[in-house]
PDB file of C-alpha atoms in Angstrom:
ATOM      1  CA  MET A   1     158.086  96.649 146.165  1.00  0.00           C
ATOM      2  CA  LEU A   2     154.871  98.220 144.839  1.00  0.00           C
ATOM      3  CA  TYR A   3     153.765  94.948 143.247  1.00  0.00           C
ATOM      4  CA  THR A   4     154.147  93.224 146.627  1.00  0.00           C
ATOM      5  CA  ILE A   5     152.194  95.945 148.383  1.00  0.00           C
ATOM      6  CA  HIS A   6     149.475  95.649 145.762  1.00  0.00           C
ATOM      7  CA  ASN A   7     149.345  91.881 145.185  1.00  0.00           C
ATOM      8  CA  THR A   8     150.181  90.472 148.600  1.00  0.00           C
ATOM      9  CA  TYR A   9     148.795  93.123 150.901  1.00  0.00           C
ATOM     10  CA  ASP A  10     146.155  94.822 148.705  1.00  0.00           C
ATOM     11  CA  ASP A  11     147.095  98.239 150.058  1.00  0.00           C
ATOM     12  CA  ILE A  12     147.112 100.226 146.822  1.00  0.00           C
ATOM     13  CA  GLU A  13     144.066  99.598 144.628  1.00  0.00           C
ATOM     14  CA  ASN A  14     141.193 101.918 145.498  1.00  0.00           C
ATOM     15  CA  LYS A  15     143.103 103.234 148.479  1.00  0.00           C
ATOM     16  CA  VAL A  16     144.126 106.763 149.423  1.00  0.00           C
ATOM     17  CA  VAL A  17     147.909 106.635 149.374  1.00  0.00           C
ATOM     18  CA  ALA A  18     150.471 109.157 150.612  1.00  0.00           C
ATOM     19  CA  ASP A  19     154.059 109.255 149.314  1.00  0.00           C
ATOM     20  CA  LEU A  20     156.283 111.123 151.762  1.00  0.00           C
ATOM     21  CA  GLY A  21     159.412 112.639 150.253  1.00  0.00           C
ATOM     22  CA  CYS A  22     158.068 111.734 146.816  1.00  0.00           C
ATOM     23  CA  GLY A  23     160.803 113.555 144.881  1.00  0.00           C
ATOM     24  CA  CYS A  24     160.167 113.021 141.175  1.00  0.00           C
ATOM     25  CA  GLY A  25     157.259 110.763 142.043  1.00  0.00           C
ATOM     26  CA  VAL A  26     158.556 107.338 141.115  1.00  0.00           C
ATOM     27  CA  LEU A  27     156.621 105.552 143.864  1.00  0.00           C
ATOM     28  CA  SER A  28     153.488 107.651 143.367  1.00  0.00           C
ATOM     29  CA  ILE A  29     153.404 107.046 139.646  1.00  0.00           C
ATOM     30  CA  GLY A  30     153.763 103.348 140.293  1.00  0.00           C
ATOM     31  CA  ALA A  31     150.966 103.382 142.857  1.00  0.00           C
ATOM     32  CA  SER A  32     148.800 105.380 140.488  1.00  0.00           C
ATOM     33  CA  MET A  33     149.308 102.839 137.712  1.00  0.00           C
ATOM     34  CA  LEU A  34     148.435 100.018 140.084  1.00  0.00           C
ATOM     35  CA  GLY A  35     145.027 101.576 140.650  1.00  0.00           C
ATOM     36  CA  ALA A  36     145.294 103.752 143.736  1.00  0.00           C
ATOM     37  CA  GLY A  37     142.076 105.700 144.261  1.00  0.00           C
ATOM     38  CA  LEU A  38     144.185 108.772 144.895  1.00  0.00           C
ATOM     39  CA  CYS A  39     147.917 109.106 145.471  1.00  0.00           C
ATOM     40  CA  VAL A  40     149.245 112.299 147.086  1.00  0.00           C
ATOM     41  CA  GLY A  41     152.958 113.051 146.973  1.00  0.00           C
ATOM     42  CA  PHE A  42     154.662 115.307 149.524  1.00  0.00           C
ATOM     43  CA  ASP A  43     158.071 116.887 148.965  1.00  0.00           C
ATOM     44  CA  ILE A  44     159.979 120.014 149.913  1.00  0.00           C
ATOM     45  CA  ASP A  45     161.804 120.293 146.588  1.00  0.00           C
ATOM     46  CA  GLU A  46     160.134 122.451 143.941  1.00  0.00           C
ATOM     47  CA  ASP A  47     162.331 121.190 141.105  1.00  0.00           C
ATOM     48  CA  ALA A  48     161.602 117.551 141.866  1.00  0.00           C
ATOM     49  CA  LEU A  49     157.869 118.288 142.015  1.00  0.00           C
ATOM     50  CA  GLU A  50     158.055 120.035 138.646  1.00  0.00           C
ATOM     51  CA  ILE A  51     159.504 116.881 137.114  1.00  0.00           C
ATOM     52  CA  PHE A  52     156.865 114.838 138.907  1.00  0.00           C
ATOM     53  CA  ASN A  53     154.134 117.117 137.545  1.00  0.00           C
ATOM     54  CA  ARG A  54     155.405 116.815 134.004  1.00  0.00           C
ATOM     55  CA  SER A  55     155.526 113.019 134.262  1.00  0.00           C
ATOM     56  CA  VAL A  56     151.948 112.933 135.506  1.00  0.00           C
ATOM     57  CA  GLU A  57     150.888 114.946 132.454  1.00  0.00           C
ATOM     58  CA  GLU A  58     152.938 112.782 130.126  1.00  0.00           C
ATOM     59  CA  PHE A  59     151.507 109.533 131.445  1.00  0.00           C
ATOM     60  CA  GLU A  60     148.062 111.125 131.584  1.00  0.00           C
ATOM     61  CA  LEU A  61     147.528 110.010 135.160  1.00  0.00           C
ATOM     62  CA  THR A  62     144.317 111.226 136.726  1.00  0.00           C
ATOM     63  CA  ASN A  63     144.632 109.960 140.278  1.00  0.00           C
ATOM     64  CA  VAL A  64     147.684 111.864 141.489  1.00  0.00           C
ATOM     65  CA  ASP A  65     148.106 115.092 143.445  1.00  0.00           C
ATOM     66  CA  MET A  66     151.192 116.637 145.031  1.00  0.00           C
ATOM     67  CA  ILE A  67     151.967 119.099 147.790  1.00  0.00           C
ATOM     68  CA  GLN A  68     155.095 121.110 148.475  1.00  0.00           C
ATOM     69  CA  CYS A  69     155.806 121.056 152.188  1.00  0.00           C
ATOM     70  CA  ASP A  70     158.269 119.969 154.861  1.00  0.00           C
ATOM     71  CA  VAL A  71     157.240 116.448 155.848  1.00  0.00           C
ATOM     72  CA  CYS A  72     159.071 116.784 159.164  1.00  0.00           C
ATOM     73  CA  SER A  73     156.695 119.571 160.183  1.00  0.00           C
ATOM     74  CA  LEU A  74     153.529 117.673 159.275  1.00  0.00           C
ATOM     75  CA  SER A  75     153.510 115.909 162.656  1.00  0.00           C
ATOM     76  CA  ASN A  76     149.946 115.076 163.643  1.00  0.00           C
ATOM     77  CA  ARG A  77     148.240 117.393 161.152  1.00  0.00           C
ATOM     78  CA  MET A  78     147.059 114.578 158.950  1.00  0.00           C
ATOM     79  CA  SER A  79     146.282 111.927 161.520  1.00  0.00           C
ATOM     80  CA  LYS A  80     144.809 108.769 159.970  1.00  0.00           C
ATOM     81  CA  LEU A  81     143.842 110.532 156.761  1.00  0.00           C
ATOM     82  CA  PHE A  82     145.421 107.971 154.441  1.00  0.00           C
ATOM     83  CA  ASP A  83     144.889 104.229 154.027  1.00  0.00           C
ATOM     84  CA  THR A  84     148.501 103.567 153.097  1.00  0.00           C
ATOM     85  CA  VAL A  85     151.772 105.476 153.210  1.00  0.00           C
ATOM     86  CA  ILE A  86     154.604 104.515 150.870  1.00  0.00           C
ATOM     87  CA  MET A  87     157.997 106.169 150.990  1.00  0.00           C
ATOM     88  CA  ASN A  88     161.670 106.206 150.276  1.00  0.00           C
ATOM     89  CA  PRO A  89     162.653 108.721 152.961  1.00  0.00           C
ATOM     90  CA  PRO A  90     165.938 110.642 153.095  1.00  0.00           C
ATOM     91  CA  PHE A  91     168.313 108.196 154.760  1.00  0.00           C
ATOM     92  CA  GLY A  92     169.695 110.870 157.051  1.00  0.00           C
ATOM     93  CA  THR A  93     173.305 110.255 156.142  1.00  0.00           C
ATOM     94  CA  LYS A  94     174.955 113.623 155.683  1.00  0.00           C
ATOM     95  CA  ASN A  95     173.357 116.726 157.185  1.00  0.00           C
ATOM     96  CA  ASN A  96     169.923 115.446 158.023  1.00  0.00           C
ATOM     97  CA  LYS A  97     170.501 112.791 160.641  1.00  0.00           C
ATOM     98  CA  GLY A  98     167.357 111.314 162.123  1.00  0.00           C
ATOM     99  CA  THR A  99     165.217 112.395 159.190  1.00  0.00           C
ATOM    100  CA  ASP A 100     164.321 108.830 158.273  1.00  0.00           C
ATOM    101  CA  MET A 101     162.903 108.228 161.753  1.00  0.00           C
ATOM    102  CA  ALA A 102     161.012 111.544 161.733  1.00  0.00           C
ATOM    103  CA  PHE A 103     159.455 110.536 158.414  1.00  0.00           C
ATOM    104  CA  LEU A 104     158.566 107.146 159.837  1.00  0.00           C
ATOM    105  CA  LYS A 105     156.875 108.636 162.877  1.00  0.00           C
ATOM    106  CA  THR A 106     154.830 110.997 160.711  1.00  0.00           C
ATOM    107  CA  ALA A 107     153.947 108.208 158.318  1.00  0.00           C
ATOM    108  CA  LEU A 108     152.672 106.004 161.143  1.00  0.00           C
ATOM    109  CA  GLU A 109     150.487 108.856 162.323  1.00  0.00           C
ATOM    110  CA  MET A 110     149.061 109.466 158.858  1.00  0.00           C
ATOM    111  CA  ALA A 111     148.316 105.864 157.895  1.00  0.00           C
ATOM    112  CA  ARG A 112     145.155 104.002 158.807  1.00  0.00           C
ATOM    113  CA  THR A 113     146.380 100.582 157.687  1.00  0.00           C
ATOM    114  CA  ALA A 114     150.036 100.328 156.785  1.00  0.00           C
ATOM    115  CA  VAL A 115     153.303 102.126 156.076  1.00  0.00           C
ATOM    116  CA  TYR A 116     155.765 100.781 153.510  1.00  0.00           C
ATOM    117  CA  SER A 117     159.191 102.326 153.794  1.00  0.00           C
ATOM    118  CA  LEU A 118     162.719 101.831 152.514  1.00  0.00           C
ATOM    119  CA  HIS A 119     165.617 102.057 154.979  1.00  0.00           C
ATOM    120  CA  LYS A 120     169.295 101.228 155.094  1.00  0.00           C
ATOM    121  CA  SER A 121     169.841  97.736 156.477  1.00  0.00           C
ATOM    122  CA  SER A 122     172.374  99.116 158.942  1.00  0.00           C
ATOM    123  CA  THR A 123     169.485 100.904 160.679  1.00  0.00           C
ATOM    124  CA  ARG A 124     167.329  97.785 160.972  1.00  0.00           C
ATOM    125  CA  GLU A 125     167.923  97.168 164.672  1.00  0.00           C
ATOM    126  CA  HIS A 126     167.344 100.806 165.544  1.00  0.00           C
ATOM    127  CA  ILE A 127     164.055 100.799 163.642  1.00  0.00           C
ATOM    128  CA  GLN A 128     162.931  97.591 165.318  1.00  0.00           C
ATOM    129  CA  LYS A 129     163.685  99.118 168.699  1.00  0.00           C
ATOM    130  CA  LYS A 130     161.699 102.251 167.857  1.00  0.00           C
ATOM    131  CA  ALA A 131     158.816 100.164 166.512  1.00  0.00           C
ATOM    132  CA  ALA A 132     158.570  98.326 169.816  1.00  0.00           C
ATOM    133  CA  GLU A 133     158.672 101.635 171.655  1.00  0.00           C
ATOM    134  CA  TRP A 134     155.888 103.051 169.473  1.00  0.00           C
ATOM    135  CA  LYS A 135     153.895  99.806 169.839  1.00  0.00           C
ATOM    136  CA  VAL A 136     153.922  99.194 166.113  1.00  0.00           C
ATOM    137  CA  LYS A 137     154.217  95.856 164.323  1.00  0.00           C
ATOM    138  CA  ILE A 138     157.060  95.762 161.837  1.00  0.00           C
ATOM    139  CA  GLU A 139     157.752  93.218 159.134  1.00  0.00           C
ATOM    140  CA  ILE A 140     160.726  93.149 156.809  1.00  0.00           C
ATOM    141  CA  ILE A 141     159.375  92.282 153.398  1.00  0.00           C
ATOM    142  CA  ALA A 142     162.454  92.602 151.221  1.00  0.00           C
ATOM    143  CA  GLU A 143     166.128  93.299 151.263  1.00  0.00           C
ATOM    144  CA  LEU A 144     167.766  94.816 148.198  1.00  0.00           C
ATOM    145  CA  ARG A 145     171.323  95.482 147.297  1.00  0.00           C
ATOM    146  CA  TYR A 146     171.767  98.828 145.589  1.00  0.00           C
ATOM    147  CA  ASP A 147     174.888  99.977 143.768  1.00  0.00           C
ATOM    148  CA  LEU A 148     175.134 103.719 144.051  1.00  0.00           C
ATOM    149  CA  PRO A 149     177.645 105.477 141.799  1.00  0.00           C
ATOM    150  CA  ALA A 150     179.399 108.547 143.181  1.00  0.00           C
ATOM    151  CA  LEU A 151     176.887 111.361 142.688  1.00  0.00           C
ATOM    152  CA  TYR A 152     178.044 114.155 144.964  1.00  0.00           C
ATOM    153  CA  ASN A 153     181.386 115.836 145.510  1.00  0.00           C
ATOM    154  CA  PHE A 154     181.663 114.384 148.990  1.00  0.00           C
ATOM    155  CA  HIS A 155     181.400 110.801 147.722  1.00  0.00           C
ATOM    156  CA  LYS A 156     184.930 109.468 147.931  1.00  0.00           C
ATOM    157  CA  LYS A 157     184.424 105.988 146.491  1.00  0.00           C
ATOM    158  CA  LYS A 158     183.559 105.244 142.868  1.00  0.00           C
ATOM    159  CA  THR A 159     180.598 103.126 143.795  1.00  0.00           C
ATOM    160  CA  VAL A 160     179.214 101.804 147.020  1.00  0.00           C
ATOM    161  CA  SER A 161     176.777  99.014 147.407  1.00  0.00           C
ATOM    162  CA  PHE A 162     174.531  99.002 150.405  1.00  0.00           C
ATOM    163  CA  PRO A 163     171.560  96.937 151.392  1.00  0.00           C
ATOM    164  CA  ILE A 164     168.175  98.525 151.771  1.00  0.00           C
ATOM    165  CA  VAL A 165     165.328  97.088 153.684  1.00  0.00           C
ATOM    166  CA  ALA A 166     161.669  97.549 152.879  1.00  0.00           C
ATOM    167  CA  CYS A 167     159.437  97.288 155.894  1.00  0.00           C
ATOM    168  CA  VAL A 168     155.780  97.260 156.473  1.00  0.00           C
ATOM    169  CA  HIS A 169     154.401  98.618 159.682  1.00  0.00           C
ATOM    170  CA  SER A 170     150.874  98.193 160.764  1.00  0.00           C
ATOM    171  CA  VAL A 171     149.513 100.459 163.376  1.00  0.00           C
ATOM    172  CA  PHE A 172     148.390  98.850 166.593  1.00  0.00           C
ATOM    173  CA  LYS A 173     147.177 101.416 169.058  1.00  0.00           C
ATOM    174  CA  SER A 174     147.538 100.625 172.788  1.00  0.00           C
ATOM    175  CA  PHE A 175     144.293  99.291 174.210  1.00  0.00           C
ATOM    176  CA  ALA A 176     142.779  98.498 170.822  1.00  0.00           C
ATOM    177  CA  ILE A 177     145.478  95.911 170.254  1.00  0.00           C
ATOM    178  CA  VAL A 178     143.059  92.970 170.316  1.00  0.00           C
ATOM    179  CA  LEU A 179     140.690  94.557 167.803  1.00  0.00           C
ATOM    180  CA  SER A 180     143.569  95.508 165.555  1.00  0.00           C
ATOM    181  CA  THR A 181     144.935  91.983 165.624  1.00  0.00           C
ATOM    182  CA  LEU A 182     141.558  90.662 164.561  1.00  0.00           C
ATOM    183  CA  ALA A 183     141.316  93.252 161.815  1.00  0.00           C
ATOM    184  CA  TRP A 184     144.785  92.317 160.617  1.00  0.00           C
ATOM    185  CA  VAL A 185     143.909  88.650 160.479  1.00  0.00           C
ATOM    186  CA  ASN A 186     140.583  89.263 158.775  1.00  0.00           C
ATOM    187  CA  ARG A 187     142.193  91.539 156.252  1.00  0.00           C
ATOM    188  CA  LYS A 188     144.241  88.768 154.720  1.00  0.00           C
ATOM    189  CA  PRO A 189     142.660  87.517 151.488  1.00  0.00           C
ATOM    190  CA  ALA A 190     141.092  84.050 151.707  1.00  0.00           C
TER     191      ALA A 190
ATOM    192  CA  MET B   1     144.833 120.141 143.350  1.00  0.00           C
ATOM    193  CA  LYS B   2     141.666 118.089 143.648  1.00  0.00           C
ATOM    194  CA  LEU B   3     138.983 118.921 146.162  1.00  0.00           C
ATOM    195  CA  LEU B   4     139.499 115.546 147.829  1.00  0.00           C
ATOM    196  CA  THR B   5     143.105 116.599 148.481  1.00  0.00           C
ATOM    197  CA  HIS B   6     142.000 120.057 149.674  1.00  0.00           C
ATOM    198  CA  ASN B   7     139.775 118.250 152.164  1.00  0.00           C
ATOM    199  CA  LEU B   8     142.864 116.679 153.741  1.00  0.00           C
ATOM    200  CA  LEU B   9     144.927 119.836 154.114  1.00  0.00           C
ATOM    201  CA  SER B  10     145.245 122.067 157.126  1.00  0.00           C
ATOM    202  CA  SER B  11     147.508 124.891 158.184  1.00  0.00           C
ATOM    203  CA  HIS B  12     150.276 124.212 160.677  1.00  0.00           C
ATOM    204  CA  VAL B  13     151.374 127.772 161.357  1.00  0.00           C
ATOM    205  CA  ARG B  14     152.654 128.105 164.917  1.00  0.00           C
ATOM    206  CA  GLY B  15     149.916 128.691 167.466  1.00  0.00           C
ATOM    207  CA  VAL B  16     147.064 127.739 165.172  1.00  0.00           C
ATOM    208  CA  GLY B  17     146.437 124.355 166.795  1.00  0.00           C
ATOM    209  CA  THR B  18     143.375 122.636 165.444  1.00  0.00           C
ATOM    210  CA  ARG B  19     141.930 125.846 164.024  1.00  0.00           C
ATOM    211  CA  GLY B  20     143.911 125.558 160.796  1.00  0.00           C
ATOM    212  CA  PHE B  21     141.134 123.702 159.000  1.00  0.00           C
ATOM    213  CA  PRO B  22     139.541 124.124 156.566  1.00  0.00           C
ATOM    214  CA  LEU B  23     141.757 126.202 154.341  1.00  0.00           C
ATOM    215  CA  ARG B  24     139.821 128.897 152.504  1.00  0.00           C
ATOM    216  CA  LEU B  25     140.130 128.284 148.805  1.00  0.00           C
ATOM    217  CA  GLN B  26     140.423 130.967 146.137  1.00  0.00           C
ATOM    218  CA  ALA B  27     140.949 129.846 142.545  1.00  0.00           C
ATOM    219  CA  THR B  28     141.990 131.858 139.520  1.00  0.00           C
ATOM    220  CA  GLU B  29     142.366 128.893 137.211  1.00  0.00           C
ATOM    221  CA  VAL B  30     140.427 125.650 137.371  1.00  0.00           C
ATOM    222  CA  ARG B  31     140.445 122.710 134.969  1.00  0.00           C
ATOM    223  CA  ILE B  32     138.025 119.821 134.700  1.00  0.00           C
ATOM    224  CA  ASN B  33     139.790 116.490 134.106  1.00  0.00           C
ATOM    225  CA  PRO B  34     137.787 113.424 133.169  1.00  0.00           C
ATOM    226  CA  VAL B  35     138.590 110.667 135.653  1.00  0.00           C
ATOM    227  CA  GLU B  36     137.371 107.104 135.382  1.00  0.00           C
ATOM    228  CA  PHE B  37     134.356 106.626 137.633  1.00  0.00           C
ATOM    229  CA  ASN B  38     135.011 104.176 140.432  1.00  0.00           C
ATOM    230  CA  PRO B  39     131.842 103.876 142.541  1.00  0.00           C
ATOM    231  CA  ASP B  40     133.494 101.692 145.204  1.00  0.00           C
ATOM    232  CA  PHE B  41     136.220 104.223 145.858  1.00  0.00           C
ATOM    233  CA  VAL B  42     133.831 107.169 145.932  1.00  0.00           C
ATOM    234  CA  ALA B  43     131.421 105.338 148.261  1.00  0.00           C
ATOM    235  CA  ARG B  44     134.301 104.568 150.607  1.00  0.00           C
ATOM    236  CA  MET B  45     135.414 108.189 150.642  1.00  0.00           C
ATOM    237  CA  ILE B  46     131.999 109.656 151.479  1.00  0.00           C
ATOM    238  CA  PRO B  47     132.072 108.943 155.237  1.00  0.00           C
ATOM    239  CA  LYS B  48     135.677 110.143 155.426  1.00  0.00           C
ATOM    240  CA  VAL B  49     135.076 113.531 153.820  1.00  0.00           C
ATOM    241  CA  GLU B  50     134.777 116.640 155.996  1.00  0.00           C
ATOM    242  CA  TRP B  51     131.504 117.629 154.429  1.00  0.00           C
ATOM    243  CA  ALA B  52     131.208 121.274 155.482  1.00  0.00           C
ATOM    244  CA  ALA B  53     134.695 121.988 154.181  1.00  0.00           C
ATOM    245  CA  LEU B  54     133.866 120.327 150.865  1.00  0.00           C
ATOM    246  CA  VAL B  55     130.625 122.284 150.448  1.00  0.00           C
ATOM    247  CA  GLN B  56     132.455 125.521 151.243  1.00  0.00           C
ATOM    248  CA  ALA B  57     135.188 124.811 148.687  1.00  0.00           C
ATOM    249  CA  ALA B  58     132.683 123.758 146.026  1.00  0.00           C
ATOM    250  CA  ASP B  59     130.665 126.930 146.625  1.00  0.00           C
ATOM    251  CA  THR B  60     133.760 129.076 146.165  1.00  0.00           C
ATOM    252  CA  LEU B  61     134.350 127.414 142.825  1.00  0.00           C
ATOM    253  CA  ASN B  62     130.705 127.869 141.846  1.00  0.00           C
ATOM    254  CA  LEU B  63     130.233 124.168 141.331  1.00  0.00           C
ATOM    255  CA  ALA B  64     126.603 123.423 140.778  1.00  0.00           C
ATOM    256  CA  GLU B  65     124.518 121.452 143.231  1.00  0.00           C
ATOM    257  CA  VAL B  66     126.776 119.908 145.827  1.00  0.00           C
ATOM    258  CA  PRO B  67     124.415 118.234 148.305  1.00  0.00           C
ATOM    259  CA  LYS B  68     124.575 119.678 151.805  1.00  0.00           C
ATOM    260  CA  GLU B  69     125.123 116.178 153.187  1.00  0.00           C
ATOM    261  CA  PRO B  70     125.303 112.601 151.935  1.00  0.00           C
ATOM    262  CA  THR B  71     121.921 111.203 150.937  1.00  0.00           C
ATOM    263  CA  GLU B  72     120.697 108.160 152.800  1.00  0.00           C
ATOM    264  CA  GLY B  73     121.605 104.931 151.010  1.00  0.00           C
ATOM    265  CA  TYR B  74     124.243 106.828 149.059  1.00  0.00           C
ATOM    266  CA  GLU B  75     126.242 103.638 148.469  1.00  0.00           C
ATOM    267  CA  HIS B  76     123.721 102.544 145.852  1.00  0.00           C
ATOM    268  CA  ASP B  77     122.761 105.941 144.520  1.00  0.00           C
ATOM    269  CA  GLU B  78     124.722 106.183 141.286  1.00  0.00           C
ATOM    270  CA  THR B  79     123.575 109.721 140.514  1.00  0.00           C
ATOM    271  CA  PHE B  80     124.824 110.919 143.872  1.00  0.00           C
ATOM    272  CA  LEU B  81     128.090 108.998 143.573  1.00  0.00           C
ATOM    273  CA  ARG B  82     128.754 110.343 140.087  1.00  0.00           C
ATOM    274  CA  LYS B  83     128.144 113.889 141.302  1.00  0.00           C
ATOM    275  CA  MET B  84     130.527 113.417 144.208  1.00  0.00           C
ATOM    276  CA  HIS B  85     133.077 111.731 141.933  1.00  0.00           C
ATOM    277  CA  HIS B  86     133.030 114.833 139.756  1.00  0.00           C
ATOM    278  CA  VAL B  87     133.385 117.256 142.656  1.00  0.00           C
ATOM    279  CA  LEU B  88     136.032 115.322 144.581  1.00  0.00           C
ATOM    280  CA  LEU B  89     138.231 114.058 141.748  1.00  0.00           C
ATOM    281  CA  GLU B  90     137.561 115.809 138.443  1.00  0.00           C
ATOM    282  CA  VAL B  91     137.825 119.448 139.491  1.00  0.00           C
ATOM    283  CA  ASP B  92     141.460 120.535 139.482  1.00  0.00           C
ATOM    284  CA  VAL B  93     142.528 123.886 140.929  1.00  0.00           C
ATOM    285  CA  LEU B  94     145.592 124.946 138.924  1.00  0.00           C
ATOM    286  CA  GLU B  95     146.180 128.464 140.233  1.00  0.00           C
ATOM    287  CA  GLY B  96     144.911 130.114 143.373  1.00  0.00           C
ATOM    288  CA  THR B  97     145.481 130.332 147.101  1.00  0.00           C
ATOM    289  CA  LEU B  98     144.681 128.504 150.297  1.00  0.00           C
ATOM    290  CA  GLN B  99     144.227 130.657 153.372  1.00  0.00           C
ATOM    291  CA  CYS B 100     144.662 129.610 156.979  1.00  0.00           C
ATOM    292  CA  PRO B 101     141.356 130.466 158.683  1.00  0.00           C
ATOM    293  CA  GLU B 102     143.090 131.322 161.957  1.00  0.00           C
ATOM    294  CA  SER B 103     146.264 133.168 161.027  1.00  0.00           C
ATOM    295  CA  GLY B 104     145.272 134.459 157.595  1.00  0.00           C
ATOM    296  CA  ARG B 105     148.501 133.105 156.117  1.00  0.00           C
ATOM    297  CA  LEU B 106     148.199 132.554 152.362  1.00  0.00           C
ATOM    298  CA  PHE B 107     149.573 129.445 150.674  1.00  0.00           C
ATOM    299  CA  PRO B 108     149.858 129.754 146.896  1.00  0.00           C
ATOM    300  CA  ILE B 109     148.716 127.080 144.476  1.00  0.00           C
ATOM    301  CA  SER B 110     150.774 127.036 141.330  1.00  0.00           C
ATOM    302  CA  ARG B 111     150.478 124.530 138.438  1.00  0.00           C
ATOM    303  CA  GLY B 112     148.148 122.545 140.640  1.00  0.00           C
ATOM    304  CA  ILE B 113     150.639 122.252 143.507  1.00  0.00           C
ATOM    305  CA  PRO B 114     149.902 123.949 146.842  1.00  0.00           C
ATOM    306  CA  ASN B 115     153.024 125.311 148.528  1.00  0.00           C
ATOM    307  CA  MET B 116     152.607 124.796 152.256  1.00  0.00           C
ATOM    308  CA  LEU B 117     156.206 125.630 153.190  1.00  0.00           C
ATOM    309  CA  LEU B 118     156.524 127.804 156.286  1.00  0.00           C
ATOM    310  CA  ASN B 119     159.456 129.978 157.253  1.00  0.00           C
ATOM    311  CA  ASP B 120     161.260 129.393 160.572  1.00  0.00           C
ATOM    312  CA  GLU B 121     159.230 131.850 162.658  1.00  0.00           C
ATOM    313  CA  GLU B 122     155.981 130.292 161.529  1.00  0.00           C
ATOM    314  CA  THR B 123     156.918 126.695 162.234  1.00  0.00           C
ATOM    315  CA  GLU B 124     155.709 124.971 165.333  1.00  0.00           C
ATOM    316  CA  THR B 125     158.464 123.529 167.513  1.00  0.00           C
TER     317      THR B 125
END
């Protein structure tokens, strides 16, 4: 996913990248290694951030920062402060329904150029509907099948495989739609 | 926490609105990390930086000679870009606090990670 973002869309190298719900920082570390100017991870979980921090030290990465906070309460605090947002948001399956959409909304607010996000394929139609409502262009760039072994006590099956969709959203704001379209077209490498 | 990151952060305590920026920085432990100089990236960041907030933070950390504003033709001024590269990316606040300028709420920085978590009463609906 990160290679595609970097090679096809050129949204990582020299860019300011945000990773919402970064957890142990897998996406951020990847973005950092692909030459992000600065990658900032956001997560609520102190333990995950500690692991992330240790990995950054171990890999001697110099272009990573991280913040402990509740992404859902970021709302419009960081409007357009990042070039790119990458994320693997909580899918909102058990006790946090709707979290993936809250993350998406925040991400779209924070990103100047594009948001790359992983979602369960079963939510694809819902996301497409929301994207239209928010006047945002959405493109499905990959579909992956992921075999998840039973990790929690409430998982009844031994393993479950479910498809995940990676989407890219570019932000088209209302009246500026023509300018944005031109920018989008011009942005593509020759 | 780098100063470029500090420049992005604001407080979202309930009722603070847009007056939660910039966060007042206090540092008890700071480390300087060498970071590869990338003039293109730094030049691109210059117009995006909230300059007054950066100068304030740099002053608190007693960083020498941060210009009060970008010099004209900064894109080609390597001395200026290198200075800004150092200030924005190489200074790492490991321990300290960030304070909301409106509510006074303190957010601790520990091991380089600011903790911006709010309790329920402080969170905006």
